[in-house]
PDB file of C-alpha atoms and ligand atoms in Angstrom:
ATOM      1  CA  MET A  16     -17.405  -6.400  -1.843  1.00  0.00           C
ATOM      2  CA  ILE A  17     -15.027  -3.596  -2.942  1.00  0.00           C
ATOM      3  CA  THR A  18     -14.736  -3.100  -6.708  1.00  0.00           C
ATOM      4  CA  MET A  19     -12.974  -0.491  -8.835  1.00  0.00           C
ATOM      5  CA  ASP A  20     -16.137   1.648  -8.637  1.00  0.00           C
ATOM      6  CA  ASP A  21     -15.393   2.157  -4.915  1.00  0.00           C
ATOM      7  CA  ILE A  22     -11.845   3.395  -5.516  1.00  0.00           C
ATOM      8  CA  ILE A  23     -11.506   7.167  -5.840  1.00  0.00           C
ATOM      9  CA  ARG A  24      -9.131   8.560  -8.474  1.00  0.00           C
ATOM     10  CA  GLU A  25      -6.512  11.322  -8.497  1.00  0.00           C
ATOM     11  CA  GLY A  26      -8.110  14.742  -8.237  1.00  0.00           C
ATOM     12  CA  HIS A  27     -10.477  13.576  -5.483  1.00  0.00           C
ATOM     13  CA  PRO A  28      -9.653  15.755  -2.420  1.00  0.00           C
ATOM     14  CA  THR A  29      -9.611  12.820   0.037  1.00  0.00           C
ATOM     15  CA  LEU A  30      -6.405  11.534  -1.615  1.00  0.00           C
ATOM     16  CA  ARG A  31      -4.634  14.724  -0.507  1.00  0.00           C
ATOM     17  CA  LYS A  32      -5.867  14.745   3.121  1.00  0.00           C
ATOM     18  CA  ILE A  33      -3.927  13.602   6.188  1.00  0.00           C
ATOM     19  CA  ALA A  34      -6.000  10.649   7.392  1.00  0.00           C
ATOM     20  CA  LYS A  35      -7.102  10.548  11.025  1.00  0.00           C
ATOM     21  CA  ASP A  36      -5.912   8.009  13.612  1.00  0.00           C
ATOM     22  CA  VAL A  37      -8.325   5.130  14.115  1.00  0.00           C
ATOM     23  CA  LYS A  38      -9.849   4.828  17.605  1.00  0.00           C
ATOM     24  CA  LEU A  39      -9.466   1.323  19.064  1.00  0.00           C
ATOM     25  CA  PRO A  40     -11.292  -0.957  19.468  1.00  0.00           C
ATOM     26  CA  LEU A  41     -12.498  -0.755  15.889  1.00  0.00           C
ATOM     27  CA  THR A  42     -16.168  -0.153  15.285  1.00  0.00           C
ATOM     28  CA  GLN A  43     -17.896  -3.034  13.525  1.00  0.00           C
ATOM     29  CA  GLU A  44     -18.100  -0.783  10.462  1.00  0.00           C
ATOM     30  CA  LEU A  45     -14.297  -0.359  10.339  1.00  0.00           C
ATOM     31  CA  VAL A  46     -13.739  -4.073  10.990  1.00  0.00           C
ATOM     32  CA  GLN A  47     -15.913  -4.782   7.960  1.00  0.00           C
ATOM     33  CA  LEU A  48     -14.062  -2.188   5.857  1.00  0.00           C
ATOM     34  CA  ALA A  49     -10.674  -3.644   6.845  1.00  0.00           C
ATOM     35  CA  GLU A  50     -11.802  -7.165   5.949  1.00  0.00           C
ATOM     36  CA  ASP A  51     -13.266  -5.937   2.648  1.00  0.00           C
ATOM     37  CA  MET A  52      -9.997  -4.162   1.762  1.00  0.00           C
ATOM     38  CA  LEU A  53      -7.930  -7.292   2.339  1.00  0.00           C
ATOM     39  CA  GLN A  54     -10.456  -9.383   0.415  1.00  0.00           C
ATOM     40  CA  PHE A  55     -10.292  -6.899  -2.488  1.00  0.00           C
ATOM     41  CA  LEU A  56      -6.539  -7.513  -2.772  1.00  0.00           C
ATOM     42  CA  LYS A  57      -6.991 -11.291  -2.708  1.00  0.00           C
ATOM     43  CA  ASN A  58      -9.803 -11.027  -5.294  1.00  0.00           C
ATOM     44  CA  SER A  59      -7.675  -8.751  -7.493  1.00  0.00           C
ATOM     45  CA  GLN A  60      -4.937 -11.401  -7.551  1.00  0.00           C
ATOM     46  CA  ASP A  61      -7.357 -14.206  -8.511  1.00  0.00           C
ATOM     47  CA  PRO A  62      -7.487 -14.246 -12.336  1.00  0.00           C
ATOM     48  CA  GLU A  63     -11.100 -15.514 -12.503  1.00  0.00           C
ATOM     49  CA  ILE A  64     -12.495 -13.104  -9.893  1.00  0.00           C
ATOM     50  CA  ALA A  65     -10.432 -10.193 -11.241  1.00  0.00           C
ATOM     51  CA  GLU A  66     -11.740 -10.801 -14.752  1.00  0.00           C
ATOM     52  CA  LYS A  67     -15.339 -11.304 -13.620  1.00  0.00           C
ATOM     53  CA  PHE A  68     -15.409  -8.073 -11.594  1.00  0.00           C
ATOM     54  CA  GLU A  69     -12.889  -6.141 -13.753  1.00  0.00           C
ATOM     55  CA  LEU A  70     -10.494  -5.601 -10.840  1.00  0.00           C
ATOM     56  CA  ARG A  71      -6.994  -4.093 -11.324  1.00  0.00           C
ATOM     57  CA  GLY A  72      -4.326  -6.145  -9.597  1.00  0.00           C
ATOM     58  CA  GLY A  73      -3.356  -4.737  -6.235  1.00  0.00           C
ATOM     59  CA  VAL A  74      -0.899  -5.678  -3.526  1.00  0.00           C
ATOM     60  CA  GLY A  75      -1.927  -2.853  -1.217  1.00  0.00           C
ATOM     61  CA  ILE A  76      -4.828  -0.488  -0.589  1.00  0.00           C
ATOM     62  CA  ALA A  77      -5.309   2.357   1.891  1.00  0.00           C
ATOM     63  CA  ALA A  78      -8.652   3.496   3.358  1.00  0.00           C
ATOM     64  CA  PRO A  79      -8.437   6.949   1.743  1.00  0.00           C
ATOM     65  CA  GLN A  80      -8.588   5.174  -1.626  1.00  0.00           C
ATOM     66  CA  VAL A  81     -12.151   4.106  -0.780  1.00  0.00           C
ATOM     67  CA  ASN A  82     -12.876   7.623   0.481  1.00  0.00           C
ATOM     68  CA  VAL A  83     -12.411   6.846   4.182  1.00  0.00           C
ATOM     69  CA  SER A  84      -9.861   9.269   5.638  1.00  0.00           C
ATOM     70  CA  SER A  85      -8.677   6.921   8.420  1.00  0.00           C
ATOM     71  CA  ARG A  86      -5.183   5.521   9.113  1.00  0.00           C
ATOM     72  CA  LEU A  87      -5.972   1.999   8.002  1.00  0.00           C
ATOM     73  CA  LEU A  88      -4.421  -0.028   5.168  1.00  0.00           C
ATOM     74  CA  ALA A  89      -4.277  -3.581   3.871  1.00  0.00           C
ATOM     75  CA  VAL A  90      -1.455  -5.386   2.115  1.00  0.00           C
ATOM     76  CA  HIS A  91      -1.379  -8.779   0.457  1.00  0.00           C
ATOM     77  CA  VAL A  92       2.018  -9.394  -1.101  1.00  0.00           C
ATOM     78  CA  PRO A  93       2.238 -12.805  -2.729  1.00  0.00           C
ATOM     79  CA  SER A  94       5.325 -14.935  -2.167  1.00  0.00           C
ATOM     80  CA  SER A  95       8.083 -14.475  -4.740  1.00  0.00           C
ATOM     81  CA  ASP A  96       8.205 -18.318  -4.782  1.00  0.00           C
ATOM     82  CA  GLU A  97       5.504 -19.343  -7.284  1.00  0.00           C
ATOM     83  CA  GLU A  98       5.274 -22.775  -5.651  1.00  0.00           C
ATOM     84  CA  SER A  99       4.232 -21.222  -2.348  1.00  0.00           C
ATOM     85  CA  ASP A 100       0.633 -20.288  -1.496  1.00  0.00           C
ATOM     86  CA  GLU A 101       1.799 -18.414   1.584  1.00  0.00           C
ATOM     87  CA  PRO A 102       1.911 -14.629   1.014  1.00  0.00           C
ATOM     88  CA  GLU A 103       5.218 -12.856   1.735  1.00  0.00           C
ATOM     89  CA  PHE A 104       3.376 -10.281   3.860  1.00  0.00           C
ATOM     90  CA  SER A 105      -0.381  -9.964   4.374  1.00  0.00           C
ATOM     91  CA  GLY A 106      -2.634  -8.175   6.777  1.00  0.00           C
ATOM     92  CA  VAL A 107      -4.444  -5.066   7.954  1.00  0.00           C
ATOM     93  CA  LEU A 108      -2.292  -2.315   9.477  1.00  0.00           C
ATOM     94  CA  ILE A 109      -4.062   0.180  11.759  1.00  0.00           C
ATOM     95  CA  ASN A 110      -2.355   3.448  12.758  1.00  0.00           C
ATOM     96  CA  PRO A 111       0.912   2.252  11.158  1.00  0.00           C
ATOM     97  CA  LYS A 112       4.066   4.193  12.066  1.00  0.00           C
ATOM     98  CA  ILE A 113       7.522   3.796  10.589  1.00  0.00           C
ATOM     99  CA  ILE A 114       9.654   3.979  13.743  1.00  0.00           C
ATOM    100  CA  SER A 115      13.004   3.500  12.003  1.00  0.00           C
ATOM    101  CA  HIS A 116      14.409   2.996   8.540  1.00  0.00           C
ATOM    102  CA  SER A 117      17.647   2.410   6.668  1.00  0.00           C
ATOM    103  CA  VAL A 118      19.619   5.226   5.122  1.00  0.00           C
ATOM    104  CA  GLN A 119      19.951   2.940   2.118  1.00  0.00           C
ATOM    105  CA  GLN A 120      17.229   3.494  -0.469  1.00  0.00           C
ATOM    106  CA  THR A 121      15.626   1.119  -2.952  1.00  0.00           C
ATOM    107  CA  CYS A 122      13.172   1.345  -5.833  1.00  0.00           C
ATOM    108  CA  LEU A 123      11.300  -0.817  -8.312  1.00  0.00           C
ATOM    109  CA  PRO A 124      13.095  -0.912 -11.687  1.00  0.00           C
ATOM    110  CA  ASP A 125       9.952   0.068 -13.605  1.00  0.00           C
ATOM    111  CA  GLY A 126       8.639   2.641 -11.171  1.00  0.00           C
ATOM    112  CA  GLU A 127       5.235   2.381  -9.478  1.00  0.00           C
ATOM    113  CA  GLY A 128       1.552   2.486 -10.327  1.00  0.00           C
ATOM    114  CA  CYS A 129      -1.526   3.189  -8.244  1.00  0.00           C
ATOM    115  CA  LEU A 130      -5.121   1.978  -8.193  1.00  0.00           C
ATOM    116  CA  SER A 131      -6.151   5.626  -7.900  1.00  0.00           C
ATOM    117  CA  VAL A 132      -4.139   6.715 -10.953  1.00  0.00           C
ATOM    118  CA  ASP A 133      -5.492   5.738 -14.371  1.00  0.00           C
ATOM    119  CA  ARG A 134      -2.359   6.642 -16.284  1.00  0.00           C
ATOM    120  CA  GLU A 135       1.273   5.617 -16.518  1.00  0.00           C
ATOM    121  CA  VAL A 136       3.651   7.952 -14.686  1.00  0.00           C
ATOM    122  CA  PRO A 137       7.185   6.817 -15.521  1.00  0.00           C
ATOM    123  CA  GLY A 138       9.962   7.506 -13.068  1.00  0.00           C
ATOM    124  CA  ILE A 139      12.047   6.247 -10.177  1.00  0.00           C
ATOM    125  CA  VAL A 140      10.275   6.294  -6.801  1.00  0.00           C
ATOM    126  CA  PRO A 141      12.976   6.189  -4.084  1.00  0.00           C
ATOM    127  CA  ARG A 142      11.912   4.311  -0.952  1.00  0.00           C
ATOM    128  CA  HIS A 143      13.659   3.254   2.294  1.00  0.00           C
ATOM    129  CA  LYS A 144      15.235  -0.180   1.688  1.00  0.00           C
ATOM    130  CA  ARG A 145      14.381  -1.405   5.210  1.00  0.00           C
ATOM    131  CA  ILE A 146      11.720  -0.161   7.617  1.00  0.00           C
ATOM    132  CA  THR A 147      10.533  -1.028  11.083  1.00  0.00           C
ATOM    133  CA  VAL A 148       6.798  -0.406  11.303  1.00  0.00           C
ATOM    134  CA  GLU A 149       4.615  -0.418  14.412  1.00  0.00           C
ATOM    135  CA  TYR A 150       0.876  -0.968  13.915  1.00  0.00           C
ATOM    136  CA  TYR A 151      -2.242  -2.485  15.435  1.00  0.00           C
ATOM    137  CA  ASP A 152      -4.062  -5.410  13.849  1.00  0.00           C
ATOM    138  CA  ILE A 153      -7.821  -5.846  13.540  1.00  0.00           C
ATOM    139  CA  ASP A 154      -7.920  -7.334  17.062  1.00  0.00           C
ATOM    140  CA  GLY A 155      -6.107  -4.330  18.521  1.00  0.00           C
ATOM    141  CA  ILE A 156      -2.870  -6.251  19.056  1.00  0.00           C
ATOM    142  CA  LYS A 157       0.270  -4.113  18.658  1.00  0.00           C
ATOM    143  CA  HIS A 158       2.921  -5.372  16.255  1.00  0.00           C
ATOM    144  CA  LYS A 159       6.442  -4.292  15.380  1.00  0.00           C
ATOM    145  CA  GLU A 160       7.587  -5.638  12.002  1.00  0.00           C
ATOM    146  CA  ARG A 161      10.907  -5.256  10.233  1.00  0.00           C
ATOM    147  CA  LEU A 162      10.324  -5.223   6.457  1.00  0.00           C
ATOM    148  CA  ARG A 163      12.638  -5.131   3.487  1.00  0.00           C
ATOM    149  CA  GLY A 164      12.337  -5.582  -0.281  1.00  0.00           C
ATOM    150  CA  TYR A 165       8.952  -5.530  -1.951  1.00  0.00           C
ATOM    151  CA  PRO A 166       6.797  -5.644   1.241  1.00  0.00           C
ATOM    152  CA  ALA A 167       8.696  -2.589   2.510  1.00  0.00           C
ATOM    153  CA  ILE A 168       7.977  -0.699  -0.729  1.00  0.00           C
ATOM    154  CA  VAL A 169       4.277  -1.636  -0.660  1.00  0.00           C
ATOM    155  CA  VAL A 170       3.829  -0.542   2.983  1.00  0.00           C
ATOM    156  CA  GLN A 171       5.587   2.768   2.276  1.00  0.00           C
ATOM    157  CA  HIS A 172       3.354   3.363  -0.782  1.00  0.00           C
ATOM    158  CA  GLU A 173       0.261   2.746   1.378  1.00  0.00           C
ATOM    159  CA  ILE A 174       1.424   4.828   4.346  1.00  0.00           C
ATOM    160  CA  ASP A 175       2.016   7.651   1.850  1.00  0.00           C
ATOM    161  CA  HIS A 176      -1.709   7.446   0.988  1.00  0.00           C
ATOM    162  CA  LEU A 177      -2.507   8.043   4.686  1.00  0.00           C
ATOM    163  CA  ASN A 178      -0.455  11.252   4.440  1.00  0.00           C
ATOM    164  CA  GLY A 179      -1.945  12.507   1.178  1.00  0.00           C
ATOM    165  CA  ILE A 180       1.189  11.613  -0.811  1.00  0.00           C
ATOM    166  CA  MET A 181       0.990  10.059  -4.296  1.00  0.00           C
ATOM    167  CA  PHE A 182       3.873   7.949  -5.648  1.00  0.00           C
ATOM    168  CA  TYR A 183       4.643  10.475  -8.387  1.00  0.00           C
ATOM    169  CA  ASP A 184       5.259  13.177  -5.746  1.00  0.00           C
ATOM    170  CA  ARG A 185       8.519  11.304  -5.097  1.00  0.00           C
ATOM    171  CA  ILE A 186       9.691  11.260  -8.744  1.00  0.00           C
ATOM    172  CA  ASP A 187      12.383  13.833  -9.615  1.00  0.00           C
ATOM    173  CA  PRO A 188      10.576  16.129 -12.091  1.00  0.00           C
ATOM    174  CA  GLU A 189      13.911  17.321 -13.560  1.00  0.00           C
ATOM    175  CA  ASN A 190      15.151  13.824 -14.323  1.00  0.00           C
ATOM    176  CA  PRO A 191      12.459  11.208 -13.622  1.00  0.00           C
ATOM    177  CA  LEU A 192      14.542   8.201 -14.651  1.00  0.00           C
ATOM    178  CA  ALA A 193      17.704   9.237 -12.784  1.00  0.00           C
ATOM    179  CA  LEU A 194      18.858   6.758 -10.147  1.00  0.00           C
ATOM    180  CA  PRO A 195      19.700   8.549  -6.871  1.00  0.00           C
ATOM    181  CA  ASP A 196      23.285   7.868  -5.735  1.00  0.00           C
ATOM    182  CA  GLY A 197      23.667   4.524  -4.017  1.00  0.00           C
ATOM    183  CA  ILE A 198      20.078   3.416  -4.584  1.00  0.00           C
ATOM    184  CA  ASP A 199      19.658  -0.352  -4.683  1.00  0.00           C
ATOM    185  CA  ILE A 200      17.228  -1.329  -7.465  1.00  0.00           C
ATOM    186  CA  LEU A 201      14.919  -4.142  -6.304  1.00  0.00           C
ATOM    187  CA  GLY A 202      15.750  -7.152  -8.471  1.00  0.00           C
TER     188      GLY A 202
HETATM  189  O1  K2U B   9      -2.621   2.108  -5.364  1.00  0.00           O
HETATM  190  C1  K2U B   9      -2.269   1.396  -4.424  1.00  0.00           C
HETATM  191  O2  K2U B   9      -2.043   1.835  -3.318  1.00  0.00           O
HETATM  192  C2  K2U B   9      -2.021  -0.042  -4.701  1.00  0.00           C
HETATM  193  C3  K2U B   9      -0.792  -0.233  -5.496  1.00  0.00           C
HETATM  194  C4  K2U B   9       0.325  -0.430  -4.522  1.00  0.00           C
HETATM  195  C5  K2U B   9       1.716  -0.392  -5.024  1.00  0.00           C
HETATM  196  C6  K2U B   9       2.062   0.108  -6.254  1.00  0.00           C
HETATM  197  C7  K2U B   9       3.393   0.104  -6.655  1.00  0.00           C
HETATM  198  C8  K2U B   9       4.372  -0.350  -5.821  1.00  0.00           C
HETATM  199  C9  K2U B   9       4.017  -0.833  -4.591  1.00  0.00           C
HETATM  200  C10 K2U B   9       2.701  -0.845  -4.206  1.00  0.00           C
HETATM  201  C11 K2U B   9      -1.111  -1.357  -6.448  1.00  0.00           C
HETATM  202  O3  K2U B   9      -0.770  -2.555  -5.893  1.00  0.00           O
HETATM  203  S1  K2U B   9      -0.460  -1.032  -7.999  1.00  0.00           S
HETATM  204  C12 K2U B   9      -0.726  -2.368  -8.927  1.00  0.00           C
HETATM  205  C13 K2U B   9       0.229  -3.465  -8.703  1.00  0.00           C
HETATM  206  C14 K2U B   9      -0.266  -4.708  -8.735  1.00  0.00           C
HETATM  207  C15 K2U B   9       0.587  -5.764  -8.556  1.00  0.00           C
HETATM  208  C16 K2U B   9       1.938  -5.551  -8.372  1.00  0.00           C
HETATM  209  C17 K2U B   9       2.427  -4.265  -8.348  1.00  0.00           C
HETATM  210  C18 K2U B   9       1.571  -3.198  -8.518  1.00  0.00           C
HETATM  211 NI1   NI B  10      -1.572   3.879  -4.602  1.00  0.00          NI
END
């Protein structure tokens, strides 16, 4: 089981490396890691489990955050409809690649956080509003997914981790709270 003790924090060199492509088919070790990463997200969103194991809530996690410099990430974005148990977007993305994106940008109104950053870093984090991402799943099946809204932001945050980019690298240091022209704040 992954806990917060397994998550490396800013300053650890692995967070600034370019992660390496994953060779398919996955080794059993990487299959286990992928499953554990997805389970961590589900556990972190379960109030009882999160409290018991002192987990910070997460909707995404990238392998470099558990000190594995491989192009592998997991997302588990709950539905915006509280009545629904079905997640809005959930899964393991292997060797993900954004093959196209909108010119239009978006951002979260209150900025972003990170499981690897134990401090608040206020500021607007501009992201592509829509992305088309190609990736392989745990079974080696290739997928092409068009994402928008919150899932698109989460996947971009995680793909940044594969490229050694932290969310605050994207905040304008001169004017952190400035809204870039035409940006569409995610409501
Ligand atoms: O550190 C990570 O990569 C996980 C982040 C991903 C993320 C942060 C901000 C915006 C999009 C994705 C964690 O999920 S941050 C904690 C969190 C938990 C629930 C909802 C939003 C953010
Ligand atoms: Ni992060």
